[in-house]
Short mmCIF file of C-alpha atoms and ligand atoms in Angstrom, two decimals:
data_model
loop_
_atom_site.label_atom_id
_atom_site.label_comp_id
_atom_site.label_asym_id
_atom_site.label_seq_id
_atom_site.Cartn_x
_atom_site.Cartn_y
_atom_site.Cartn_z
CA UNK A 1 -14.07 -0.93 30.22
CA UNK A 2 -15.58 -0.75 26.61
CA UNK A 3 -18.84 -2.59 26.37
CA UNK A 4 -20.91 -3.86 23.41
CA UNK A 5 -23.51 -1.56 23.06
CA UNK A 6 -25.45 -3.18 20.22
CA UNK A 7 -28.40 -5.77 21.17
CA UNK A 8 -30.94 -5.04 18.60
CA UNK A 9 -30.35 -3.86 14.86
CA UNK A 10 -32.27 -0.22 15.95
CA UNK A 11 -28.77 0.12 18.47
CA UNK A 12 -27.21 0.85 15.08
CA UNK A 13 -25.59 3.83 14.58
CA UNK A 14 -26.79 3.56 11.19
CA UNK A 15 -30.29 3.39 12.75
CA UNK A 16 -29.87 6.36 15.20
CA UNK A 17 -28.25 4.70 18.03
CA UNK A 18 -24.76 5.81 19.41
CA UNK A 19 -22.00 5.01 17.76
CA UNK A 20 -19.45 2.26 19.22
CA UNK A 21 -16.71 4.48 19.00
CA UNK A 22 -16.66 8.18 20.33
CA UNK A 23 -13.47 8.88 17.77
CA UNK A 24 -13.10 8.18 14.48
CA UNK A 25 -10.78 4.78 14.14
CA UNK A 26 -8.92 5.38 10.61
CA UNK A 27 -6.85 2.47 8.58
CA UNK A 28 -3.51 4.45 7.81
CA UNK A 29 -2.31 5.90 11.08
CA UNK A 30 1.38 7.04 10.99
CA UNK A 31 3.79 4.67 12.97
CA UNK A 32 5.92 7.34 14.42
CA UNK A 33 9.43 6.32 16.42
CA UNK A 34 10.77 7.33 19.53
CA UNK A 35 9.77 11.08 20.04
CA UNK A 36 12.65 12.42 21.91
CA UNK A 37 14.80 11.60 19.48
CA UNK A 38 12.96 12.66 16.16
CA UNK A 39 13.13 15.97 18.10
CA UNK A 40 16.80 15.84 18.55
CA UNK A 41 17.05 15.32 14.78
CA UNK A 42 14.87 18.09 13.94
CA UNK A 43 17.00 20.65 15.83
CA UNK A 44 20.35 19.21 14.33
CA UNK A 45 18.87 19.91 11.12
CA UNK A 46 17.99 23.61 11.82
CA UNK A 47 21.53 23.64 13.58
CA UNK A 48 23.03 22.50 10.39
CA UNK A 49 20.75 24.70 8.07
CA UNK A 50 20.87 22.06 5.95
CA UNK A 51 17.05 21.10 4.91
CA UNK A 52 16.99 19.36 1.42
CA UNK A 53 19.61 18.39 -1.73
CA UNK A 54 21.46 15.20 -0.62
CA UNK A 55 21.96 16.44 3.15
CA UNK A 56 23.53 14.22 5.89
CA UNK A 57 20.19 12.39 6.58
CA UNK A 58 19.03 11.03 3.42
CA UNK A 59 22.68 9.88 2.86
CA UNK A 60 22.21 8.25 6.49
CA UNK A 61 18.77 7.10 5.72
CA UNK A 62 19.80 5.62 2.13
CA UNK A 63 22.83 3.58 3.44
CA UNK A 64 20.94 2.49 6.50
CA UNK A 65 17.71 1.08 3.73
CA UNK A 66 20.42 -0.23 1.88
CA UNK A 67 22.09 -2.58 4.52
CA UNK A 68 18.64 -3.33 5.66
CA UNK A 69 17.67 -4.94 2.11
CA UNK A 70 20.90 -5.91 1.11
CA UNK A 71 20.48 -4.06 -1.89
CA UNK A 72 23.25 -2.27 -3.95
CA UNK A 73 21.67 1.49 -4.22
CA UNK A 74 18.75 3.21 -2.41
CA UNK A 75 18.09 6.76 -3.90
CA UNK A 76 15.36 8.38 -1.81
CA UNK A 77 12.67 10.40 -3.31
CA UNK A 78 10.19 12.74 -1.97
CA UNK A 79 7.06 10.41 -2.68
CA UNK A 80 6.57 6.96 -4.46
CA UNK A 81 4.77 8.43 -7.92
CA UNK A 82 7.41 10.72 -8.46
CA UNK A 83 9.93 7.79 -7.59
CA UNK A 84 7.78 5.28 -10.09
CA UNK A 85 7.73 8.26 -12.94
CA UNK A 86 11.79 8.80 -12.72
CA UNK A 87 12.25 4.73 -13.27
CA UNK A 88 10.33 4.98 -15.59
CA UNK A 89 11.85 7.19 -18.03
CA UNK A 90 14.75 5.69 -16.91
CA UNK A 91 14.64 2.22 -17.60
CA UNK A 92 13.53 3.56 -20.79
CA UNK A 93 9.78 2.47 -21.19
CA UNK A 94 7.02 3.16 -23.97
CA UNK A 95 4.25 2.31 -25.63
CA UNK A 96 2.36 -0.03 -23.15
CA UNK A 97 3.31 -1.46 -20.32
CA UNK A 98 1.64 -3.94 -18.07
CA UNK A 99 0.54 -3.60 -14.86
CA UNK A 100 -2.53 -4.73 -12.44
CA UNK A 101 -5.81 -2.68 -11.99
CA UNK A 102 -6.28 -3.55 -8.93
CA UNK A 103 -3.34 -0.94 -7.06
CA UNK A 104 -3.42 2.25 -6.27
CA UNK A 105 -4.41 4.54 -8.90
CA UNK A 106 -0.21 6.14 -9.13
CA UNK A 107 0.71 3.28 -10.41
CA UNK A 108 -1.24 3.89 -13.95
CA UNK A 109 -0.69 7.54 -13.35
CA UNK A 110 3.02 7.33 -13.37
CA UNK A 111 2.79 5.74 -16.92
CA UNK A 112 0.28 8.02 -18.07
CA UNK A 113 1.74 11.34 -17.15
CA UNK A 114 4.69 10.38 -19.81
CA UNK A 115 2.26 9.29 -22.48
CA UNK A 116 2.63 5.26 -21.40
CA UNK A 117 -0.63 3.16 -21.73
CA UNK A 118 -0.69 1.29 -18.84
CA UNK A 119 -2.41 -1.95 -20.18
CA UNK A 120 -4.46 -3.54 -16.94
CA UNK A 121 -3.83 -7.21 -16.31
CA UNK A 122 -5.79 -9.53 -13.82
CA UNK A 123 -4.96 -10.45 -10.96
CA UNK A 124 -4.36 -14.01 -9.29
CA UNK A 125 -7.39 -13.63 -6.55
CA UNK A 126 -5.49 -15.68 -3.93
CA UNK A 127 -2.33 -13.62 -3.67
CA UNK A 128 -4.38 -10.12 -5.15
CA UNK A 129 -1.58 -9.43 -7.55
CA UNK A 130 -0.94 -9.38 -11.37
CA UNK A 131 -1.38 -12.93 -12.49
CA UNK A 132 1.85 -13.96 -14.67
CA UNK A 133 -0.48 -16.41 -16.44
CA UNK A 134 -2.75 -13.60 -17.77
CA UNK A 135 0.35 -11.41 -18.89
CA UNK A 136 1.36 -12.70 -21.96
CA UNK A 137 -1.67 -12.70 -24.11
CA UNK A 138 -1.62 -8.63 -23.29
CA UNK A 139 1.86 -8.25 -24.65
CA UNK A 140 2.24 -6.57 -27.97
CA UNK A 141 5.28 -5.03 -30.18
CA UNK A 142 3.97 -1.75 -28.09
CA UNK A 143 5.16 -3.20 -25.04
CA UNK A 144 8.05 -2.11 -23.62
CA UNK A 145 7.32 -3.77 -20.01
CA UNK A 146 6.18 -5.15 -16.86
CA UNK A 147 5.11 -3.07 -13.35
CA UNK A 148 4.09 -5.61 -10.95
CA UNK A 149 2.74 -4.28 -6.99
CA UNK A 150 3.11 -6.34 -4.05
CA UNK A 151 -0.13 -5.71 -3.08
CA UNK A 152 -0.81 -5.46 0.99
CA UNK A 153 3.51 -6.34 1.07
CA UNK A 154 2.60 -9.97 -0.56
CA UNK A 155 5.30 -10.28 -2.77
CA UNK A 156 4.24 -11.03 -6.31
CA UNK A 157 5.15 -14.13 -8.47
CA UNK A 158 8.36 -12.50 -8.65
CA UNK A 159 10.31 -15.57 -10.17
CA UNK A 160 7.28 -15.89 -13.04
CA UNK A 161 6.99 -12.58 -14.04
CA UNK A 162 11.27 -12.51 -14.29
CA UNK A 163 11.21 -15.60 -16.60
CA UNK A 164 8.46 -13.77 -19.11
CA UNK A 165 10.36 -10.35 -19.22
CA UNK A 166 13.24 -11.91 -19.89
CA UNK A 167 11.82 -14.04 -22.65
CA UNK A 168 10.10 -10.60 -24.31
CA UNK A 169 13.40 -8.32 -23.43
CA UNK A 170 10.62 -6.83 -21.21
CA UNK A 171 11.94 -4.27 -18.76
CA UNK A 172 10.70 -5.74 -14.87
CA UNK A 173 9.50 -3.11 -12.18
CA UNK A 174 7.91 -3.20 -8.52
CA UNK A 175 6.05 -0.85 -7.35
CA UNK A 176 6.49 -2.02 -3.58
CA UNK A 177 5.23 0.93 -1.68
CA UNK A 178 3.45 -1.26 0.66
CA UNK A 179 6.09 -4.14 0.62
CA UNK A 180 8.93 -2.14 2.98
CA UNK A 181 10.31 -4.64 5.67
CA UNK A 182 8.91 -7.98 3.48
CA UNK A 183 10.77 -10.87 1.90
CA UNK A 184 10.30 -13.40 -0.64
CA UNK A 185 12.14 -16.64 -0.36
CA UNK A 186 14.65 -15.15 1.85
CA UNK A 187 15.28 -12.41 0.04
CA UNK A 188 13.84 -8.47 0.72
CA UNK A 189 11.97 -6.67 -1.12
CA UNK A 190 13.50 -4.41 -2.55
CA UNK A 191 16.04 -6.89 -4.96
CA UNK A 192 13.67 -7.99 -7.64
CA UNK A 193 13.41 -6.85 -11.47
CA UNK A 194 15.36 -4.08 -12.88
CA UNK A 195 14.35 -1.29 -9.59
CA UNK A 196 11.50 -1.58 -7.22
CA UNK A 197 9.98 2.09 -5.78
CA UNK A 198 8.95 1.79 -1.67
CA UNK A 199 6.68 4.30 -0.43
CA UNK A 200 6.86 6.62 2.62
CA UNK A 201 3.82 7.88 2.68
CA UNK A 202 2.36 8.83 6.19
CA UNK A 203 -0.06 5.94 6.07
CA UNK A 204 3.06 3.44 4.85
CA UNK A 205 4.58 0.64 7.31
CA UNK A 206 7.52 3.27 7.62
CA UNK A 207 6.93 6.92 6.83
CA UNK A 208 9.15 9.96 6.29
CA UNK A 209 5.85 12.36 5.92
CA UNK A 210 5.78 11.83 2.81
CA UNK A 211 8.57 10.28 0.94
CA UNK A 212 9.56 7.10 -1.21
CA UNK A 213 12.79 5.08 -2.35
CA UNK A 214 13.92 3.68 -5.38
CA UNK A 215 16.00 0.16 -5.03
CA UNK A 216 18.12 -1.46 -7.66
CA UNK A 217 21.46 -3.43 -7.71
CA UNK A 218 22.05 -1.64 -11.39
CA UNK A 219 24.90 0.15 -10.70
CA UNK A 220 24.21 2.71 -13.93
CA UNK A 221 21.00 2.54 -13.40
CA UNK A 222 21.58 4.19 -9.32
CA UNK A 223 23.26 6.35 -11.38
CA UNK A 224 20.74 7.56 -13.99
CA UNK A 225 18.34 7.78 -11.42
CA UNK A 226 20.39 9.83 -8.37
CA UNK A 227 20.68 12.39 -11.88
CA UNK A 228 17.00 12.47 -12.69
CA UNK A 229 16.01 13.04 -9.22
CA UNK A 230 17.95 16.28 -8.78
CA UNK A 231 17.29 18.18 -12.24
CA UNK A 232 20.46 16.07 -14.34
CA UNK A 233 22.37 18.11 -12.61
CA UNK A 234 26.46 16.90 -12.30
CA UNK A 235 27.80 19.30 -10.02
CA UNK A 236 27.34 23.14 -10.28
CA UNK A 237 25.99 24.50 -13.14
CA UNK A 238 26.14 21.02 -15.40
CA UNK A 239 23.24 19.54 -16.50
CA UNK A 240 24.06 16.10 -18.49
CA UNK A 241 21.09 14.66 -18.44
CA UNK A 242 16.76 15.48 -18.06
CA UNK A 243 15.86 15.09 -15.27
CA UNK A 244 13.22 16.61 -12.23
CA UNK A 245 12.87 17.54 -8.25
CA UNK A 246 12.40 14.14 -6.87
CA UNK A 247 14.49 14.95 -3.39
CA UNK A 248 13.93 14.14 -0.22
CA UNK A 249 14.06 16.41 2.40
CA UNK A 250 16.12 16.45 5.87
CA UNK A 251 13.18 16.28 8.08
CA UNK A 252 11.79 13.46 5.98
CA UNK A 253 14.75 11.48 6.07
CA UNK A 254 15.16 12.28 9.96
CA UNK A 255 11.64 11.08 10.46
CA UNK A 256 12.77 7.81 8.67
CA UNK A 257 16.04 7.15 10.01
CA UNK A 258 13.89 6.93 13.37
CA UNK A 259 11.28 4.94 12.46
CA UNK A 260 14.02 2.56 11.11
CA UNK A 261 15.23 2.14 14.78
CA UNK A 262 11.80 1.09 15.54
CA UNK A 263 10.93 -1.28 12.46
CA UNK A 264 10.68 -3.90 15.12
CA UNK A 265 7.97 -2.79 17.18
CA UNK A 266 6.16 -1.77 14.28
CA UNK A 267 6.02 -5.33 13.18
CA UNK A 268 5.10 -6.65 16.82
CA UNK A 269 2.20 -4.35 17.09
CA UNK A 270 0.85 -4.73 13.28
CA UNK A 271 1.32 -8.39 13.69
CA UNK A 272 -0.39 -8.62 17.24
CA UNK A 273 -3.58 -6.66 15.49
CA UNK A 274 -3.40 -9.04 12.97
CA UNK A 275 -3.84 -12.07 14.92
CA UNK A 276 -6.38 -10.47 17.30
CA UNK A 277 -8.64 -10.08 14.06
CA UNK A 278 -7.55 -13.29 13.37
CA UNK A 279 -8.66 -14.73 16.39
CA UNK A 280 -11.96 -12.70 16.52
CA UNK A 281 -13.03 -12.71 13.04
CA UNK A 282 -12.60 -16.44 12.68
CA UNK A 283 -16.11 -17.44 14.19
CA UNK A 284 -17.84 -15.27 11.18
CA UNK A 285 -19.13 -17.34 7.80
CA UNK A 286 -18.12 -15.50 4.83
CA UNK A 287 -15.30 -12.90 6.51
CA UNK A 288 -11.92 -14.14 4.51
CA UNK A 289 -8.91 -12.38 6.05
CA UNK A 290 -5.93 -12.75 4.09
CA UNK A 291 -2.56 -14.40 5.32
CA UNK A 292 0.35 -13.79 5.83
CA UNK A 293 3.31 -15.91 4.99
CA UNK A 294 4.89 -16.31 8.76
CA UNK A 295 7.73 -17.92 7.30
CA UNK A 296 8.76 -14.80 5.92
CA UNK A 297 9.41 -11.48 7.09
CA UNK A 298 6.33 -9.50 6.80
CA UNK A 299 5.23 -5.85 7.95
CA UNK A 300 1.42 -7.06 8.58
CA UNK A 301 0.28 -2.91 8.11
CA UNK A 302 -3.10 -4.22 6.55
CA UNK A 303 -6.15 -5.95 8.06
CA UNK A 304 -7.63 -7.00 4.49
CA UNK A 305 -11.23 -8.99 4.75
CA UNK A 306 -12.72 -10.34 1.62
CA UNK A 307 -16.59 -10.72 2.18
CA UNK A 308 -18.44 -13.48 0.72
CA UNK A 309 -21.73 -12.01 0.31
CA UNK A 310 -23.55 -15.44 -0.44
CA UNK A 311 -22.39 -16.51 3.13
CA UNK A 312 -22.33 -13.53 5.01
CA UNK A 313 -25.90 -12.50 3.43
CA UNK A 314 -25.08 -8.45 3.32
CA UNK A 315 -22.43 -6.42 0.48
CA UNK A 316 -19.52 -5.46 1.25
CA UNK A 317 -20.92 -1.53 0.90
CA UNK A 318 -23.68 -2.40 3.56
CA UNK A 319 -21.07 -3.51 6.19
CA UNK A 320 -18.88 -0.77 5.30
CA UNK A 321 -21.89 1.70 5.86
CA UNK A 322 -22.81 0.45 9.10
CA UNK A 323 -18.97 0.14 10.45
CA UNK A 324 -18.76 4.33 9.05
CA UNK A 325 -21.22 4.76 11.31
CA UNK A 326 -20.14 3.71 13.90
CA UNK A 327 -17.08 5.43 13.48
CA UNK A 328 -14.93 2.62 12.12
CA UNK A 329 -13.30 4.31 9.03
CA UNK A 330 -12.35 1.37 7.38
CA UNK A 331 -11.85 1.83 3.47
CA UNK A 332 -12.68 -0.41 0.26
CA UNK A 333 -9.19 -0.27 -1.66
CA UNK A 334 -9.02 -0.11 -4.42
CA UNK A 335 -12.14 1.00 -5.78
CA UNK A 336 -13.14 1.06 -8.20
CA UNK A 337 -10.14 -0.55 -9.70
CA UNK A 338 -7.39 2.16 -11.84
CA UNK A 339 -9.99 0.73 -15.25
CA UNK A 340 -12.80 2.09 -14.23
CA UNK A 341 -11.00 5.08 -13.05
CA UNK A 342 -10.33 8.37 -15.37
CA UNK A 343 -8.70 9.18 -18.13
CA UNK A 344 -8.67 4.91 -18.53
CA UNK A 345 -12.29 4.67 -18.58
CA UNK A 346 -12.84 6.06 -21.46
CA UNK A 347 -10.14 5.20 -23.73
CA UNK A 348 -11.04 1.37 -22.96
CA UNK A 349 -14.18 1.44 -21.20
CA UNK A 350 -15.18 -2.59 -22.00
CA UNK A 351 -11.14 -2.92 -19.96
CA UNK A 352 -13.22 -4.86 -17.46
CA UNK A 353 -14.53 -8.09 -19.79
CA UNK A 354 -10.53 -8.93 -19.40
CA UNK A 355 -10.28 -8.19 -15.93
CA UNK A 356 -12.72 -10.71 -13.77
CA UNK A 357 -11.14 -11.36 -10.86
CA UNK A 358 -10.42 -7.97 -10.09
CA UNK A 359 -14.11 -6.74 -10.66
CA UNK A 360 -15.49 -9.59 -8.22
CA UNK A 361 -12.42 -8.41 -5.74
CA UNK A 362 -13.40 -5.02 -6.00
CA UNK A 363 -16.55 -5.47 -4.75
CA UNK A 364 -15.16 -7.28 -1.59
CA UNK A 365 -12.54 -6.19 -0.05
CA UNK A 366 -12.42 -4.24 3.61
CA UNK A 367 -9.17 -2.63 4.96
CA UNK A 368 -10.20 -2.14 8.44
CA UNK A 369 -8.67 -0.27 11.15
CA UNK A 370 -4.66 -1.56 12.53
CA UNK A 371 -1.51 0.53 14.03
CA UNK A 372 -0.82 2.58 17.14
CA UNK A 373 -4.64 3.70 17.11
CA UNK A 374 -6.16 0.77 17.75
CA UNK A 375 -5.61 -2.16 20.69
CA UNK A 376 -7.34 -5.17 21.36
CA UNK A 377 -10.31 -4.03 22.73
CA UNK A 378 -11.04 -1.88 19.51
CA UNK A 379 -10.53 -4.95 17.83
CA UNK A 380 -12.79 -7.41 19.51
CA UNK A 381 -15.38 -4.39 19.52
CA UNK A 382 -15.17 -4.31 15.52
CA UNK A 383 -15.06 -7.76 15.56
CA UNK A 384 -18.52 -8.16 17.13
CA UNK A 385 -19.84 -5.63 15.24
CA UNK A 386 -19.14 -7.21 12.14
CA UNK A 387 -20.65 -10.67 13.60
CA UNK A 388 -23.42 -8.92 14.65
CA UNK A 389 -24.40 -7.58 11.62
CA UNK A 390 -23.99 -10.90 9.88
CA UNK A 391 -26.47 -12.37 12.55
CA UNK A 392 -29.07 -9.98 12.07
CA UNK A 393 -28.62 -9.27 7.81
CA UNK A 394 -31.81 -10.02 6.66
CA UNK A 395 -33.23 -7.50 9.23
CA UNK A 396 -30.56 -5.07 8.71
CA UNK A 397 -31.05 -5.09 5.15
CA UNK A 398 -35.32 -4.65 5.51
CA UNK A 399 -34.58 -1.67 7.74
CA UNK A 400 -31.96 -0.08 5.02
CA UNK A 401 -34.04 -0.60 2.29
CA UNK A 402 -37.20 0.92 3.41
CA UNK A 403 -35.21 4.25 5.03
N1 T4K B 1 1.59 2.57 -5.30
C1 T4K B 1 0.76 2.04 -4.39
C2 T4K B 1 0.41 0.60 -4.50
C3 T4K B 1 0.26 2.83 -3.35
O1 T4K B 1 -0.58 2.30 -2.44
C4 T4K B 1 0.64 4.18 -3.28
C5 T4K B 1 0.09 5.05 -2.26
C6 T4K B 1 1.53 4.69 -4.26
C7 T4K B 1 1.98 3.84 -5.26
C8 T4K B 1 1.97 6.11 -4.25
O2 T4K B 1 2.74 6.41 -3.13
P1 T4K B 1 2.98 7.95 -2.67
O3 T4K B 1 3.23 8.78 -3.92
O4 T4K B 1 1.76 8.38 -1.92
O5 T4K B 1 4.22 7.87 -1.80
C9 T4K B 1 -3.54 6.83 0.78
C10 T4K B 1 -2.19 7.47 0.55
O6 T4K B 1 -2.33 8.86 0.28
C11 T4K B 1 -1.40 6.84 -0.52
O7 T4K B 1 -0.06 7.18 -0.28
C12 T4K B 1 -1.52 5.33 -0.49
N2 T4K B 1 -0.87 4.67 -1.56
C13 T4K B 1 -2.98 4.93 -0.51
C14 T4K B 1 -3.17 3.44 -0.48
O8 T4K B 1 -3.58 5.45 0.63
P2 T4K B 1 -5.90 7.77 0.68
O9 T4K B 1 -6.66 8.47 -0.37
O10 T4K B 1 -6.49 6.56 1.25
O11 T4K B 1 -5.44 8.78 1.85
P3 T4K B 1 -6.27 9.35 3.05
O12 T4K B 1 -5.89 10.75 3.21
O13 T4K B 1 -7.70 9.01 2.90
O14 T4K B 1 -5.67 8.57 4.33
C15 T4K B 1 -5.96 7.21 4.61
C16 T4K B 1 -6.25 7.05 6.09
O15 T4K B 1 -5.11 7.35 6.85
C17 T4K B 1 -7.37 7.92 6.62
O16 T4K B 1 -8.27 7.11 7.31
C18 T4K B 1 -6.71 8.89 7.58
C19 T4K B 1 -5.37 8.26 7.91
N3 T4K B 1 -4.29 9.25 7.97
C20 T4K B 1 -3.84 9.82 6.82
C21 T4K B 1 -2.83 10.74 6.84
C22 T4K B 1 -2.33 11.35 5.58
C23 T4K B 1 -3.77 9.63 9.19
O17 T4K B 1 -4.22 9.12 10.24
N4 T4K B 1 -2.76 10.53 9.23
C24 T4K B 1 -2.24 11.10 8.11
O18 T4K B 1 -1.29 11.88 8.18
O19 T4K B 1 -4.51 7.44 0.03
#
């Protein structure tokens, strides 16, 4: 039985006292599916000697994604950047395109590596994603269109931002690597704007490894893209078109068909952590964690807390520093924000006067610790810890200062 082991601030790990946890807990560990069966697959594989180019377990893993969604074409890629650079170029963007700071920094990267300004728009701070209200004052005759990220798998204002790309014959992408398994009125992710790019990253709600998807109901576009991803090539030796190595491998897509037989119980654990924190956390002044929408399917694979410092009375980067401590790897994403990141820094470094709401989120958010690694106990332990420290801030913060 785990006990409490913190009654005054000097049982801080932070202070010298031992840590609440003996092992690391990280944010991001791999949901992995039945075993005995990912095994199986793995041998077929090496039976077959068939590892990679459009072998019989992406094509399994693409239709099965693409009943799942309900979408017309799933082309699988071997990770999401490379999947959000190939729709790029293939939709056809330039200039500048518009897309949030506040996401992870491949989604500016993907724009950049072809010589795209990514122009950074706020965000709405209630959902965390682009705001559509903010979008149009950025849009010049540069821009050739609009990424938006369903940030945490909260779908964006999907209808909003479809109404002003159509108006500005604006191409509409997703980058929905952390939306797999999610829906918006009904309807998955994975449907929206012209193509939307899941990835499969290990630390993703389903993971091949690493690995990603790109979704559209464009049935030239599927086509473009299944090109691009394997070198333009049409058959043997005919190249019609540019294009790169963007395939998935066998073991990847084996690794992914499984975890697609287990989507379910993914969801029932996530969504049990989720309402343990919500249970324990909801004593605490100042400790936002952000909802869900139960009405809709969700994947619940992050425990996001916003920290209201004027409540709580310590930063975000004190908690954070006590809970590393103690062996509680939670993480601050997205820090500091893809503007304040490098090379877009420095060709806009005042990017930030337009960008409020995502400098005050920056400086508040917590992902803390979900999946198979962690149970309720974990949870109630973290829990307390974070109470704890609010309790005792004004002391906690006398003793950091003067180390
Ligand atoms: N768009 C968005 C909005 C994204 O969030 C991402 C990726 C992308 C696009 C691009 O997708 P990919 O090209 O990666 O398919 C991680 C992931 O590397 C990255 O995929 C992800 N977003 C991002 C949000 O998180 P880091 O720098 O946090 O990774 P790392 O190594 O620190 O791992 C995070 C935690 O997970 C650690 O506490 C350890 C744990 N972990 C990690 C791995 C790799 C494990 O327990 N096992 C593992 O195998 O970026």
């Amino acid at each position: 039985m785990m006990i409490f082991n913190k009654k005054n601030i000097e049982d801080l790990a932070l202070f010298g006292g031992n840590p609440l946890f003996k092992e690391p807990l990280h944010v991001g560990r791999p949901n992995i599916g039945d075993r005995k069966i990912l095994n199986q697959r793995f041998n077929q594989i090496l039976d077959n000697k068939w590892l990679t180019n459009n072998g019989p377990f992406v094509q399994e893993f693409e239709r099965k994604i693409e009943k799942l969604l309900r979408v017309k074409h799933c082309i699988a890629v071997c990770n999401a950047t490379i999947g959000l650079e190939i729709v790029i170029k293939a939709v056809g963007l330039t200039g500048e395109v518009i897309v949030p700071s506040f996401t992870f920094i491949a989604t500016a990267h993907a724009l950049k590596w072809q010589e795209i300004n990514p122009v950074f728009c706020d965000i709405d701070p209630k959902s965390h994603n682009i705001d559509p209200e903010k979008i149009e004052d950025l849009i010049t005759t540069r821009t050739s269109g609009i990424i938006g990220v369903h940030v945490w798998g909260r779908p964006c204002a999907v209808e909003a931002l479809t109404v002003i790309a159509e108006q500005h014959h604006l191409k509409l992408l997703f980058d929905a690597a952390h939306a797999f398994g999610c829906s918006h009125q009904g309807t998955m992710i994975g449907n929206f704007g012209d193509a939307e790019v899941f990835s499969f990253h290990a630390t993703k709600f389903l993971n091949t490894f690493e690995g990603g998807a790109i979704v559209t109901n464009n049935d030239d576009l599927a086509a473009k893209i299944r090109l691009m991803k394997n070198f333009g090539f049409c058959g043997y030796d005919n190249v019609i078109h540019i294009g790169t190595n963007g395939k998935m491998n066998e073991f990847s897509a084996a690794m992914g068909i499984t975890g697609l037989e287990n989507v379910q119980t993914f969801v029932q654990m996530n969504n049990k952590n989720y309402q343990y924190y919500r249970q324990y956390l909801d004593a605490f002044p100042g400790i936002h964690l952000i909802k869900y929408d139960d009405t809709e399917q969700c994947n619940y694979q992050y425990i996001v807390i916003e920290i209201d410092e004027q409540l709580t009375n310590i930063s975000r980067d004190y908690l954070l520093d006590i809970l590393h401590k103690e062996n509680i790897l939670a993480r601050k994403y997205f820090f500091p924000g893809c503007h304040n990141m490098e090379p877009y820094h420095s060709f806009n470094p005042d990017a930030g006067l337009l960008l409020p709401e995502t400098e005050k989120l920056i400086t508040k958010v917590i992902v803390l610790p979900t999946g198979t690694s962690t149970n309720e106990t974990d949870i109630k332990m973290i829990c307390k810890l974070i109470g704890f420290t609010i309790e005792n801030a004004n002391m906690i913060k006398k003793a950091m200062n003067s180390k």
